Amino acid sequence: MPQDPYAILLALRIALVALLYLIILQVVAVARRDLKQAARMAAGTTARGHAVIGHLIVIDSGSTSLTPGARLDVEPITTLGRSPTNTIVLESTFVSTEHTRIIYRDRSLWVEDLGSRNGTLVDGKPVTQPVAVGVGSVLQVGDVRFKFAV
């Protein structure tokens, strides 16, 4: 029983149009997601959706690949260390896996050493208990130095 060639051609055309609409929908979905992410970033949130409390500006990159002058976002709870689970990852042998934590509490930023091997310094002084920091304070994690900024 021979098939009608026009019916086959019509089915192929419909399939092509449906495929084109699916591609267009995918492009629109990706563009919409990127626009939402850009709006979040403009509103002062990180890509993970957390509020940006301040910034760390790299003063001395030590043995990491960070660029001096680079601005890193500080979230309400920010961890620094070598582990990829940290908020700010510092790939240096002088930095412990989980080295330092910065916490926003009582309208201030507090720095806490997490029992690191090489210690954490704020303005050149070792951190033995949580210490409040302000704009311009210098944080040293291993061989990397940062300055707190708004």
Short mmCIF file of C-alpha atoms in Angstrom, two decimals:
data_model
loop_
_atom_site.label_atom_id
_atom_site.label_comp_id
_atom_site.label_asym_id
_atom_site.label_seq_id
_atom_site.Cartn_x
_atom_site.Cartn_y
_atom_site.Cartn_z
CA MET A 1 0.00 0.00 0.00
CA PRO A 2 1.87 3.11 -1.22
CA GLN A 3 1.98 6.18 1.02
CA ASP A 4 0.97 9.58 -0.25
CA PRO A 5 4.24 11.56 -0.84
CA TYR A 6 2.43 14.81 0.02
CA ALA A 7 1.44 13.46 3.45
CA ILE A 8 5.04 12.47 4.17
CA LEU A 9 6.28 15.88 3.05
CA LEU A 10 3.67 17.61 5.25
CA ALA A 11 4.70 15.52 8.27
CA LEU A 12 8.37 16.42 7.71
CA ARG A 13 7.52 20.13 7.45
CA ILE A 14 5.52 20.00 10.70
CA ALA A 15 8.37 18.19 12.44
CA LEU A 16 10.86 20.81 11.21
CA VAL A 17 8.68 23.68 12.46
CA ALA A 18 8.24 21.96 15.84
CA LEU A 19 12.03 21.49 16.10
CA LEU A 20 12.63 25.16 15.28
CA TYR A 21 10.14 26.24 17.96
CA LEU A 22 11.90 24.03 20.53
CA ILE A 23 15.25 25.62 19.68
CA ILE A 24 13.78 29.12 19.97
CA LEU A 25 12.26 28.25 23.37
CA GLN A 26 15.64 27.00 24.60
CA VAL A 27 17.35 30.22 23.49
CA VAL A 28 14.69 32.32 25.24
CA ALA A 29 15.02 30.25 28.44
CA VAL A 30 18.82 30.69 28.51
CA ALA A 31 18.53 34.44 27.83
CA ARG A 32 15.92 34.82 30.58
CA ARG A 33 18.11 32.96 33.10
CA ASP A 34 21.12 35.14 32.22
CA LEU A 35 19.05 38.33 32.57
CA LYS A 36 17.82 37.23 36.01
CA GLN A 37 21.39 36.51 37.08
CA ALA A 38 22.55 39.93 35.82
CA ALA A 39 19.71 41.59 37.74
CA ARG A 40 20.73 39.76 40.92
CA MET A 41 24.33 40.85 40.46
CA ALA A 42 23.23 44.47 39.92
CA ALA A 43 21.10 44.27 43.06
CA GLY A 44 24.15 43.33 45.15
CA THR A 45 23.86 39.56 45.35
CA THR A 46 26.32 36.88 44.33
CA ALA A 47 25.69 34.24 41.69
CA ARG A 48 24.69 31.92 44.54
CA GLY A 49 21.96 34.40 45.54
CA HIS A 50 23.64 35.64 48.72
CA ALA A 51 23.90 39.32 49.66
CA VAL A 52 27.24 41.04 49.15
CA ILE A 53 28.31 42.62 52.46
CA GLY A 54 31.63 44.00 51.27
CA HIS A 55 34.73 43.13 49.30
CA LEU A 56 38.23 41.86 49.80
CA ILE A 57 40.78 43.56 47.56
CA VAL A 58 43.90 41.52 46.85
CA ILE A 59 47.01 43.39 48.02
CA ASP A 60 49.54 40.56 47.69
CA SER A 61 48.55 37.37 45.87
CA GLY A 62 51.34 35.30 47.43
CA SER A 63 51.66 31.96 45.65
CA THR A 64 48.09 32.02 44.28
CA SER A 65 46.98 32.98 40.78
CA LEU A 66 44.96 35.95 42.08
CA THR A 67 45.66 39.33 40.53
CA PRO A 68 46.58 42.20 42.86
CA GLY A 69 43.69 44.65 42.88
CA ALA A 70 41.07 41.96 42.23
CA ARG A 71 37.80 42.41 44.19
CA LEU A 72 36.31 39.34 45.84
CA ASP A 73 32.76 39.43 47.22
CA VAL A 74 32.20 38.93 50.96
CA GLU A 75 28.91 37.23 51.83
CA PRO A 76 27.27 37.14 55.30
CA ILE A 77 29.26 33.94 55.94
CA THR A 78 32.41 33.70 53.83
CA THR A 79 35.03 31.00 54.18
CA LEU A 80 38.54 31.14 52.75
CA GLY A 81 40.73 28.11 52.17
CA ARG A 82 42.15 25.61 49.72
CA SER A 83 39.07 23.36 49.58
CA PRO A 84 36.67 23.90 46.64
CA THR A 85 33.80 24.04 49.17
CA ASN A 86 35.00 27.44 50.43
CA THR A 87 33.39 30.68 49.30
CA ILE A 88 36.81 32.01 48.27
CA VAL A 89 39.24 29.31 47.15
CA LEU A 90 42.93 30.08 47.60
CA GLU A 91 45.15 27.54 45.91
CA SER A 92 48.32 27.93 47.94
CA THR A 93 50.34 25.48 50.01
CA PHE A 94 50.48 28.13 52.78
CA VAL A 95 46.66 28.09 53.08
CA SER A 96 44.82 25.36 55.00
CA THR A 97 41.85 23.49 53.55
CA GLU A 98 39.49 25.55 55.70
CA HIS A 99 41.59 28.46 56.88
CA THR A 100 39.47 31.49 57.82
CA ARG A 101 35.84 32.49 58.23
CA ILE A 102 34.37 35.99 57.86
CA ILE A 103 30.97 36.49 59.49
CA TYR A 104 28.62 39.48 59.32
CA ARG A 105 27.23 39.88 62.85
CA ASP A 106 26.02 42.88 64.86
CA ARG A 107 26.46 45.14 61.81
CA SER A 108 30.19 44.31 61.70
CA LEU A 109 32.45 41.88 59.91
CA TRP A 110 34.25 39.43 62.17
CA VAL A 111 37.28 37.36 61.19
CA GLU A 112 37.87 33.98 62.78
CA ASP A 113 40.78 31.57 62.26
CA LEU A 114 39.61 27.98 61.81
CA GLY A 115 42.67 26.33 63.38
CA SER A 116 44.87 26.86 60.35
CA ARG A 117 48.48 25.73 60.24
CA ASN A 118 49.96 29.13 59.24
CA GLY A 119 47.44 31.31 61.07
CA THR A 120 45.38 34.33 60.13
CA LEU A 121 46.51 37.91 60.71
CA VAL A 122 44.45 41.10 60.89
CA ASP A 123 46.50 44.28 60.64
CA GLY A 124 49.61 42.21 61.38
CA LYS A 125 48.25 40.67 64.59
CA PRO A 126 47.45 36.94 64.94
CA VAL A 127 43.77 36.09 65.22
CA THR A 128 43.26 33.85 68.26
CA GLN A 129 39.59 34.66 68.77
CA PRO A 130 37.02 36.34 66.49
CA VAL A 131 38.01 39.95 65.83
CA ALA A 132 35.91 42.78 64.34
CA VAL A 133 37.34 44.41 61.21
CA GLY A 134 36.49 47.55 59.29
CA VAL A 135 37.12 49.18 55.95
CA GLY A 136 40.86 49.34 55.32
CA SER A 137 41.78 46.49 57.67
CA VAL A 138 44.38 44.14 56.21
CA LEU A 139 43.67 40.40 56.33
CA GLN A 140 46.46 37.88 55.78
CA VAL A 141 45.51 34.28 55.05
CA GLY A 142 48.62 32.14 54.63
CA ASP A 143 50.78 34.13 52.19
CA VAL A 144 47.88 36.09 50.66
CA ARG A 145 46.99 39.62 51.85
CA PHE A 146 43.67 41.41 51.37
CA LYS A 147 42.23 44.81 52.29
CA PHE A 148 38.59 45.12 53.39
CA ALA A 149 36.47 47.48 51.26
CA VAL A 150 32.82 48.43 50.90
#
